PDB file of C-alpha atoms in Angstrom:
ATOM      1  CA  MET A1265       8.249 -10.252   6.508  1.00 97.00           C
ATOM      2  CA  ASP A1266       6.931  -8.591   3.371  1.00 98.00           C
ATOM      3  CA  LEU A1267       8.238  -5.155   2.378  1.00 98.00           C
ATOM      4  CA  ASN A1268       5.859  -3.098   0.240  1.00 97.00           C
ATOM      5  CA  ALA A1269       6.150   0.355  -1.336  1.00 96.00           C
ATOM      6  CA  ASP A1270       3.887   2.645  -3.355  1.00 95.00           C
ATOM      7  CA  LEU A1271       5.196   2.819  -6.924  1.00 97.00           C
ATOM      8  CA  GLY A1272       4.153   4.118 -10.330  1.00 96.00           C
ATOM      9  CA  GLU A1273       2.974   7.414  -8.878  1.00 95.00           C
ATOM     10  CA  GLY A1274       4.426   9.669 -11.549  1.00 92.00           C
ATOM     11  CA  PHE A1275       2.248  11.062 -14.316  1.00 91.00           C
ATOM     12  CA  GLY A1276       3.244  11.959 -17.870  1.00 88.00           C
ATOM     13  CA  ILE A1277       6.570  13.823 -17.796  1.00 85.00           C
ATOM     14  CA  TRP A1278       6.467  14.260 -13.998  1.00 89.00           C
ATOM     15  CA  PRO A1279       8.305  11.431 -12.175  1.00 87.00           C
ATOM     16  CA  LEU A1280       7.801  10.714  -8.483  1.00 89.00           C
ATOM     17  CA  GLY A1281      10.110   8.469  -6.500  1.00 87.00           C
ATOM     18  CA  ASP A1282      12.771   6.037  -7.722  1.00 92.00           C
ATOM     19  CA  ASP A1283      10.755   2.996  -8.773  1.00 95.00           C
ATOM     20  CA  GLU A1284      13.770   1.238 -10.309  1.00 94.00           C
ATOM     21  CA  ALA A1285      15.849   1.387  -7.139  1.00 95.00           C
ATOM     22  CA  LEU A1286      12.988   0.405  -4.843  1.00 96.00           C
ATOM     23  CA  LEU A1287      12.132  -2.631  -6.956  1.00 97.00           C
ATOM     24  CA  ASP A1288      15.562  -4.025  -6.044  1.00 96.00           C
ATOM     25  CA  LEU A1289      14.735  -3.754  -2.330  1.00 96.00           C
ATOM     26  CA  ILE A1290      11.050  -4.520  -1.774  1.00 97.00           C
ATOM     27  CA  THR A1291       9.058  -7.729  -2.157  1.00 98.00           C
ATOM     28  CA  SER A1292       5.642  -6.250  -3.058  1.00 98.00           C
ATOM     29  CA  ALA A1293       4.868  -3.230  -5.252  1.00 98.00           C
ATOM     30  CA  ASN A1294       1.668  -1.231  -4.723  1.00 98.00           C
ATOM     31  CA  VAL A1295       1.171   0.130  -8.233  1.00 98.00           C
ATOM     32  CA  ALA A1296      -0.968   3.228  -8.752  1.00 98.00           C
ATOM     33  CA  CYS A1297      -3.777   2.490 -11.212  1.00 98.00           C
ATOM     34  CA  GLY A1298      -4.271   5.884 -12.847  1.00 97.00           C
ATOM     35  CA  PHE A1299      -6.919   7.411 -10.574  1.00 98.00           C
ATOM     36  CA  HIS A1300      -4.910   9.056  -7.788  1.00 97.00           C
ATOM     37  CA  ALA A1301      -1.603   8.824  -9.678  1.00 97.00           C
ATOM     38  CA  GLY A1302       0.062   7.001 -12.530  1.00 97.00           C
ATOM     39  CA  ASP A1303      -0.871   6.535 -16.170  1.00 97.00           C
ATOM     40  CA  ALA A1304      -0.835   3.732 -18.724  1.00 97.00           C
ATOM     41  CA  PRO A1305       2.870   3.952 -19.739  1.00 97.00           C
ATOM     42  CA  THR A1306       3.919   4.169 -16.087  1.00 97.00           C
ATOM     43  CA  MET A1307       1.780   1.167 -15.157  1.00 98.00           C
ATOM     44  CA  ARG A1308       3.310  -0.861 -18.006  1.00 98.00           C
ATOM     45  CA  ARG A1309       6.855   0.132 -17.068  1.00 97.00           C
ATOM     46  CA  VAL A1310       6.486  -0.765 -13.396  1.00 98.00           C
ATOM     47  CA  CYS A1311       4.724  -4.051 -14.157  1.00 98.00           C
ATOM     48  CA  ALA A1312       7.458  -5.032 -16.614  1.00 98.00           C
ATOM     49  CA  THR A1313      10.258  -4.336 -14.147  1.00 98.00           C
ATOM     50  CA  ALA A1314       8.453  -5.927 -11.193  1.00 98.00           C
ATOM     51  CA  ALA A1315       7.752  -9.081 -13.193  1.00 98.00           C
ATOM     52  CA  GLN A1316      11.374  -9.269 -14.314  1.00 98.00           C
ATOM     53  CA  ARG A1317      12.624  -8.977 -10.721  1.00 97.00           C
ATOM     54  CA  GLY A1318      10.081 -11.313  -9.162  1.00 97.00           C
ATOM     55  CA  VAL A1319       8.319  -8.605  -7.128  1.00 98.00           C
ATOM     56  CA  ALA A1320       4.635  -9.218  -6.371  1.00 98.00           C
ATOM     57  CA  ILE A1321       2.340  -6.633  -7.979  1.00 98.00           C
ATOM     58  CA  GLY A1322      -0.587  -5.189  -6.054  1.00 98.00           C
ATOM     59  CA  ALA A1323      -3.237  -2.743  -7.200  1.00 98.00           C
ATOM     60  CA  GLN A1324      -3.126   0.482  -5.231  1.00 98.00           C
ATOM     61  CA  VAL A1325      -6.615   1.803  -5.827  1.00 98.00           C
ATOM     62  CA  GLY A1326      -7.740   5.300  -4.915  1.00 98.00           C
ATOM     63  CA  TYR A1327     -10.299   7.996  -5.422  1.00 98.00           C
ATOM     64  CA  ARG A1328     -10.455   9.673  -8.852  1.00 97.00           C
ATOM     65  CA  ASP A1329      -8.297  12.599  -7.709  1.00 97.00           C
ATOM     66  CA  LEU A1330      -5.100  13.213  -9.668  1.00 95.00           C
ATOM     67  CA  ALA A1331      -4.911  16.855  -8.537  1.00 94.00           C
ATOM     68  CA  GLY A1332      -5.105  15.923  -4.866  1.00 96.00           C
ATOM     69  CA  PHE A1333      -3.020  12.733  -5.123  1.00 95.00           C
ATOM     70  CA  GLY A1334      -5.977  10.800  -3.753  1.00 96.00           C
ATOM     71  CA  ARG A1335      -5.609  12.356  -0.318  1.00 94.00           C
ATOM     72  CA  ARG A1336      -8.855  14.360  -0.379  1.00 96.00           C
ATOM     73  CA  ALA A1337     -12.120  12.944   0.925  1.00 94.00           C
ATOM     74  CA  ILE A1338     -14.665  12.500  -1.880  1.00 96.00           C
ATOM     75  CA  ALA A1339     -18.335  11.606  -1.488  1.00 95.00           C
ATOM     76  CA  TYR A1340     -19.238   8.475  -3.445  1.00 97.00           C
ATOM     77  CA  GLU A1341     -22.279   6.286  -3.820  1.00 98.00           C
ATOM     78  CA  PHE A1342     -21.618   2.631  -3.044  1.00 98.00           C
ATOM     79  CA  ALA A1343     -22.044   1.347  -6.615  1.00 98.00           C
ATOM     80  CA  GLU A1344     -19.860   4.087  -8.103  1.00 98.00           C
ATOM     81  CA  LEU A1345     -16.981   3.400  -5.731  1.00 98.00           C
ATOM     82  CA  ARG A1346     -17.293  -0.371  -6.204  1.00 98.00           C
ATOM     83  CA  ASP A1347     -17.115   0.029  -9.972  1.00 98.00           C
ATOM     84  CA  GLU A1348     -14.197   2.463  -9.894  1.00 98.00           C
ATOM     85  CA  VAL A1349     -12.204   0.054  -7.722  1.00 98.00           C
ATOM     86  CA  LEU A1350     -13.058  -2.807 -10.089  1.00 98.00           C
ATOM     87  CA  TYR A1351     -12.041  -0.632 -13.061  1.00 98.00           C
ATOM     88  CA  GLN A1352      -8.616   0.014 -11.523  1.00 98.00           C
ATOM     89  CA  LEU A1353      -8.076  -3.663 -10.762  1.00 98.00           C
ATOM     90  CA  GLY A1354      -8.869  -4.603 -14.342  1.00 98.00           C
ATOM     91  CA  ALA A1355      -6.618  -1.931 -15.830  1.00 98.00           C
ATOM     92  CA  LEU A1356      -3.570  -2.970 -13.829  1.00 98.00           C
ATOM     93  CA  ASN A1357      -4.214  -6.658 -14.417  1.00 98.00           C
ATOM     94  CA  ALA A1358      -4.153  -6.055 -18.181  1.00 98.00           C
ATOM     95  CA  PHE A1359      -0.570  -4.778 -17.921  1.00 98.00           C
ATOM     96  CA  CYS A1360       0.348  -7.647 -15.610  1.00 98.00           C
ATOM     97  CA  ARG A1361      -0.911 -10.141 -18.181  1.00 98.00           C
ATOM     98  CA  ALA A1362       1.345  -8.572 -20.804  1.00 98.00           C
ATOM     99  CA  TYR A1363       4.256  -9.838 -18.683  1.00 98.00           C
ATOM    100  CA  ARG A1364       2.742 -13.217 -17.761  1.00 97.00           C
ATOM    101  CA  THR A1365       1.884 -12.254 -14.226  1.00 98.00           C
ATOM    102  CA  ARG A1366      -1.218 -10.963 -12.430  1.00 98.00           C
ATOM    103  CA  VAL A1367      -2.416  -8.615  -9.729  1.00 98.00           C
ATOM    104  CA  ARG A1368      -1.604 -10.434  -6.479  1.00 98.00           C
ATOM    105  CA  TYR A1369      -3.389  -8.213  -3.940  1.00 98.00           C
ATOM    106  CA  LEU A1370      -5.240  -4.927  -3.424  1.00 98.00           C
ATOM    107  CA  LYS A1371      -4.310  -1.996  -1.210  1.00 98.00           C
ATOM    108  CA  PRO A1372      -6.353   1.231  -0.961  1.00 98.00           C
ATOM    109  CA  HIS A1373      -4.509   4.537  -1.182  1.00 97.00           C
ATOM    110  CA  GLY A1374      -4.653   7.767   0.771  1.00 94.00           C
ATOM    111  CA  ALA A1375      -8.099   9.057   1.686  1.00 96.00           C
ATOM    112  CA  LEU A1376      -9.717   5.804   0.550  1.00 98.00           C
ATOM    113  CA  TYR A1377      -7.328   3.821   2.784  1.00 96.00           C
ATOM    114  CA  HIS A1378      -8.312   5.842   5.826  1.00 94.00           C
ATOM    115  CA  ALA A1379     -12.024   5.915   4.986  1.00 97.00           C
ATOM    116  CA  ALA A1380     -12.162   2.142   4.523  1.00 98.00           C
ATOM    117  CA  ALA A1381     -10.345   1.690   7.810  1.00 96.00           C
ATOM    118  CA  CYS A1382     -13.153   3.257   9.825  1.00 95.00           C
ATOM    119  CA  GLU A1383     -16.267   3.570   7.610  1.00 97.00           C
ATOM    120  CA  GLU A1384     -18.488   0.722   6.463  1.00 98.00           C
ATOM    121  CA  MET A1385     -19.581   1.985   3.021  1.00 98.00           C
ATOM    122  CA  PRO A1386     -16.145   2.424   1.388  1.00 98.00           C
ATOM    123  CA  ALA A1387     -14.933  -0.771   3.008  1.00 98.00           C
ATOM    124  CA  ALA A1388     -17.962  -2.663   1.687  1.00 98.00           C
ATOM    125  CA  ALA A1389     -17.463  -1.197  -1.795  1.00 98.00           C
ATOM    126  CA  ILE A1390     -13.863  -2.437  -1.873  1.00 98.00           C
ATOM    127  CA  VAL A1391     -14.910  -5.904  -0.689  1.00 98.00           C
ATOM    128  CA  ALA A1392     -17.635  -6.009  -3.357  1.00 98.00           C
ATOM    129  CA  ALA A1393     -15.151  -5.039  -6.083  1.00 98.00           C
ATOM    130  CA  VAL A1394     -12.728  -7.755  -4.989  1.00 98.00           C
ATOM    131  CA  ASP A1395     -15.586 -10.261  -4.913  1.00 98.00           C
ATOM    132  CA  ASP A1396     -16.395  -9.358  -8.530  1.00 98.00           C
ATOM    133  CA  PHE A1397     -12.747  -9.491  -9.630  1.00 98.00           C
ATOM    134  CA  ASP A1398     -11.338 -12.449  -7.693  1.00 98.00           C
ATOM    135  CA  ARG A1399     -12.471 -13.265  -4.180  1.00 96.00           C
ATOM    136  CA  ASP A1400      -9.158 -15.049  -3.529  1.00 98.00           C
ATOM    137  CA  LEU A1401      -7.324 -11.728  -3.904  1.00 98.00           C
ATOM    138  CA  PRO A1402      -5.787 -10.675  -0.552  1.00 98.00           C
ATOM    139  CA  LEU A1403      -6.486  -7.212   0.861  1.00 98.00           C
ATOM    140  CA  LEU A1404      -3.611  -5.264   2.422  1.00 98.00           C
ATOM    141  CA  CYS A1405      -4.963  -2.972   5.141  1.00 97.00           C
ATOM    142  CA  PRO A1406      -4.644  -1.919   8.802  1.00 95.00           C
ATOM    143  CA  PRO A1407      -5.158  -4.690  11.364  1.00 95.00           C
ATOM    144  CA  GLY A1408      -8.533  -4.537  13.072  1.00 94.00           C
ATOM    145  CA  SER A1409      -9.896  -1.997  10.585  1.00 97.00           C
ATOM    146  CA  VAL A1410     -13.456  -1.998   9.267  1.00 98.00           C
ATOM    147  CA  LEU A1411     -12.114  -3.159   5.907  1.00 98.00           C
ATOM    148  CA  ALA A1412     -10.275  -6.033   7.571  1.00 98.00           C
ATOM    149  CA  GLN A1413     -13.394  -7.073   9.486  1.00 98.00           C
ATOM    150  CA  LEU A1414     -15.705  -6.980   6.454  1.00 98.00           C
ATOM    151  CA  ALA A1415     -13.214  -8.822   4.256  1.00 98.00           C
ATOM    152  CA  GLN A1416     -12.649 -11.516   6.865  1.00 98.00           C
ATOM    153  CA  GLY A1417     -16.414 -11.814   7.320  1.00 98.00           C
ATOM    154  CA  ALA A1418     -16.715 -12.428   3.586  1.00 98.00           C
ATOM    155  CA  GLY A1419     -14.122 -15.204   3.780  1.00 98.00           C
ATOM    156  CA  MET A1420     -11.363 -13.182   2.114  1.00 98.00           C
ATOM    157  CA  ARG A1421      -7.711 -13.109   3.102  1.00 98.00           C
ATOM    158  CA  VAL A1422      -6.587 -10.021   4.985  1.00 98.00           C
ATOM    159  CA  VAL A1423      -2.912  -9.061   5.283  1.00 98.00           C
ATOM    160  CA  ALA A1424      -2.194  -6.693   8.171  1.00 98.00           C
ATOM    161  CA  GLU A1425       0.081  -3.777   7.309  1.00 98.00           C
ATOM    162  CA  GLY A1426       2.359  -1.563   9.399  1.00 97.00           C
ATOM    163  CA  PHE A1427       4.202   1.642   8.514  1.00 95.00           C
ATOM    164  CA  ALA A1428       7.845   1.999   9.509  1.00 93.00           C
ATOM    165  CA  ASP A1429       8.071   5.562   8.174  1.00 92.00           C
ATOM    166  CA  ARG A1430       4.843   6.901   9.703  1.00 93.00           C
ATOM    167  CA  ASN A1431       4.156   7.851  13.312  1.00 95.00           C
ATOM    168  CA  TYR A1432       1.324   6.230  15.258  1.00 96.00           C
ATOM    169  CA  LEU A1433      -1.220   7.615  17.690  1.00 95.00           C
ATOM    170  CA  PRO A1434      -1.737   5.783  21.014  1.00 95.00           C
ATOM    171  CA  ASN A1435      -4.995   4.298  19.630  1.00 92.00           C
ATOM    172  CA  GLY A1436      -3.059   2.521  16.865  1.00 92.00           C
ATOM    173  CA  ARG A1437      -4.057   4.835  14.028  1.00 91.00           C
ATOM    174  CA  LEU A1438      -1.594   6.797  11.933  1.00 92.00           C
ATOM    175  CA  VAL A1439      -0.815  10.407  12.782  1.00 94.00           C
ATOM    176  CA  PRO A1440      -2.669  12.476  10.129  1.00 89.00           C
ATOM    177  CA  ARG A1441      -0.494  13.775   7.302  1.00 86.00           C
ATOM    178  CA  THR A1442      -1.588  17.306   8.186  1.00 86.00           C
ATOM    179  CA  SER A1443       0.441  16.992  11.385  1.00 91.00           C
ATOM    180  CA  PRO A1444       4.147  18.011  11.316  1.00 90.00           C
ATOM    181  CA  ASP A1445       5.131  14.739  12.993  1.00 90.00           C
ATOM    182  CA  ALA A1446       3.263  12.464  10.583  1.00 91.00           C
ATOM    183  CA  LEU A1447       6.449  11.113   8.977  1.00 90.00           C
ATOM    184  CA  VAL A1448       9.513   9.439  10.452  1.00 91.00           C
ATOM    185  CA  SER A1449      12.295  11.051   8.408  1.00 86.00           C
ATOM    186  CA  ASP A1450      15.477   9.511   9.888  1.00 90.00           C
ATOM    187  CA  PRO A1451      16.324   6.390   7.816  1.00 91.00           C
ATOM    188  CA  GLN A1452      17.991   4.666  10.772  1.00 93.00           C
ATOM    189  CA  GLU A1453      14.916   5.227  12.919  1.00 94.00           C
ATOM    190  CA  VAL A1454      12.746   3.827  10.132  1.00 93.00           C
ATOM    191  CA  ALA A1455      14.942   0.721  10.083  1.00 95.00           C
ATOM    192  CA  ASN A1456      14.784   0.358  13.869  1.00 96.00           C
ATOM    193  CA  ARG A1457      10.991   0.606  13.808  1.00 96.00           C
ATOM    194  CA  ALA A1458      10.748  -2.001  11.042  1.00 97.00           C
ATOM    195  CA  VAL A1459      12.862  -4.463  13.021  1.00 97.00           C
ATOM    196  CA  ARG A1460      10.738  -3.913  16.129  1.00 97.00           C
ATOM    197  CA  MET A1461       7.558  -4.517  14.131  1.00 97.00           C
ATOM    198  CA  ALA A1462       8.976  -7.743  12.712  1.00 97.00           C
ATOM    199  CA  THR A1463      10.546  -9.152  15.885  1.00 97.00           C
ATOM    200  CA  GLU A1464       8.572  -7.667  18.801  1.00 97.00           C
ATOM    201  CA  ARG A1465       5.243  -7.068  17.020  1.00 97.00           C
ATOM    202  CA  ALA A1466       5.133  -3.574  18.526  1.00 97.00           C
ATOM    203  CA  VAL A1467       5.706   0.104  17.723  1.00 97.00           C
ATOM    204  CA  THR A1468       6.269   3.220  19.831  1.00 96.00           C
ATOM    205  CA  ALA A1469       3.502   5.818  19.521  1.00 96.00           C
ATOM    206  CA  VAL A1470       4.082   9.584  19.505  1.00 95.00           C
ATOM    207  CA  ASP A1471       3.373   9.816  23.239  1.00 94.00           C
ATOM    208  CA  GLY A1472       6.054   7.217  24.015  1.00 94.00           C
ATOM    209  CA  SER A1473       3.663   4.375  24.732  1.00 96.00           C
ATOM    210  CA  VAL A1474       4.304   0.965  23.174  1.00 96.00           C
ATOM    211  CA  ILE A1475       1.365  -0.408  21.211  1.00 95.00           C
ATOM    212  CA  PRO A1476       0.833  -3.795  19.525  1.00 95.00           C
ATOM    213  CA  CYS A1477       1.649  -3.942  15.807  1.00 96.00           C
ATOM    214  CA  VAL A1478       1.056  -7.480  14.593  1.00 96.00           C
ATOM    215  CA  VAL A1479       1.600  -7.258  10.840  1.00 97.00           C
ATOM    216  CA  GLU A1480       2.642  -9.376   7.865  1.00 97.00           C
ATOM    217  CA  SER A1481       3.791  -6.487   5.661  1.00 98.00           C
ATOM    218  CA  ILE A1482       5.708  -3.272   6.300  1.00 98.00           C
ATOM    219  CA  CYS A1483       5.126  -0.251   4.063  1.00 95.00           C
ATOM    220  CA  LEU A1484       7.822   2.167   2.951  1.00 88.00           C
ATOM    221  CA  HIS A1485       6.478   5.203   1.104  1.00 80.00           C
ATOM    222  CA  GLY A1486       8.195   5.576  -2.256  1.00 72.00           C
ATOM    223  CA  ASP A1487       7.469   9.311  -2.414  1.00 73.00           C
ATOM    224  CA  SER A1488       9.025  10.133   0.973  1.00 71.00           C
ATOM    225  CA  PRO A1489      12.368  11.994   1.111  1.00 69.00           C
ATOM    226  CA  GLY A1490      15.213   9.480   1.368  1.00 78.00           C
ATOM    227  CA  ALA A1491      12.936   6.560   0.499  1.00 86.00           C
ATOM    228  CA  VAL A1492      15.653   4.481  -1.167  1.00 91.00           C
ATOM    229  CA  ALA A1493      18.168   5.031   1.643  1.00 88.00           C
ATOM    230  CA  ALA A1494      15.534   4.058   4.188  1.00 89.00           C
ATOM    231  CA  ALA A1495      14.560   0.943   2.214  1.00 94.00           C
ATOM    232  CA  GLU A1496      18.216  -0.132   1.985  1.00 95.00           C
ATOM    233  CA  LEU A1497      18.645   0.221   5.747  1.00 95.00           C
ATOM    234  CA  VAL A1498      15.346  -1.509   6.499  1.00 96.00           C
ATOM    235  CA  ARG A1499      16.156  -4.520   4.316  1.00 97.00           C
ATOM    236  CA  ALA A1500      19.674  -4.850   5.741  1.00 97.00           C
ATOM    237  CA  ALA A1501      18.458  -4.421   9.332  1.00 97.00           C
ATOM    238  CA  LEU A1502      15.763  -7.074   8.926  1.00 97.00           C
ATOM    239  CA  ILE A1503      18.242  -9.555   7.478  1.00 97.00           C
ATOM    240  CA  ASP A1504      20.683  -8.817  10.315  1.00 97.00           C
ATOM    241  CA  ALA A1505      17.848  -9.508  12.767  1.00 97.00           C
ATOM    242  CA  GLY A1506      17.185 -12.895  11.131  1.00 97.00           C
ATOM    243  CA  VAL A1507      14.079 -11.768   9.247  1.00 97.00           C
ATOM    244  CA  THR A1508      13.955 -12.689   5.556  1.00 97.00           C
ATOM    245  CA  PRO A1509      12.093 -10.209   3.291  1.00 97.00           C
ATOM    246  CA  THR A1510       9.526 -12.351   1.461  1.00 97.00           C
ATOM    247  CA  ALA A1511       6.340 -11.479  -0.399  1.00 97.00           C
ATOM    248  CA  PHE A1512       3.172 -12.552   1.432  1.00 95.00           C
ATOM    249  CA  SER A1513       1.337 -13.368  -1.801  1.00 85.00           C
TER     250      SER A1513
END
């Protein structure tokens, strides 16, 4: 099972999350590309450390929204969004090349992630950008989403993702971040949910129902409180359950 986390989300003198510690625990790093978070020095630093530790580097692309951390809906034309996604891929890949590695996958962030999950235009723009960049690049996204369907239809590899530290609705979607129960804050509960995703392919929704969760990668948010403690418990719990953390790419 792959373990991914959102990294490189600081900006200038403002750090966010403990990238160094998480890079010792995860197998794939979703690196912010400067639009919703991150900047050039941060991208270089995370790429250098990830390459040194053998962690796969993915481009976490988002809306051009530093002030809103990429979590605000923004109206785009198809071509503009396609080109901004392609721009972010190219920027991160330049830093990867400096350390003799490359971008290994793409994952949308925040509002773009949710829009591409259920709307055709943003999903199609992401698929078009990947087609321009490298059509062999895997896309990390929710199983059964619009993005997953369009990418699979285009012959691209889709990697289904689950969230151990986010609550789910009975329909399989994430509880919106505006809700007080959006996050799972207890590190032990996060670990228990990760093990269930990996071994039973299921997760318990907020109403107590058990829903399918067939995924290849589990996300741990690097900006969540107690992110490192949760990641340590998740990794240890998976190993104890006979599941080896391994990058999908």
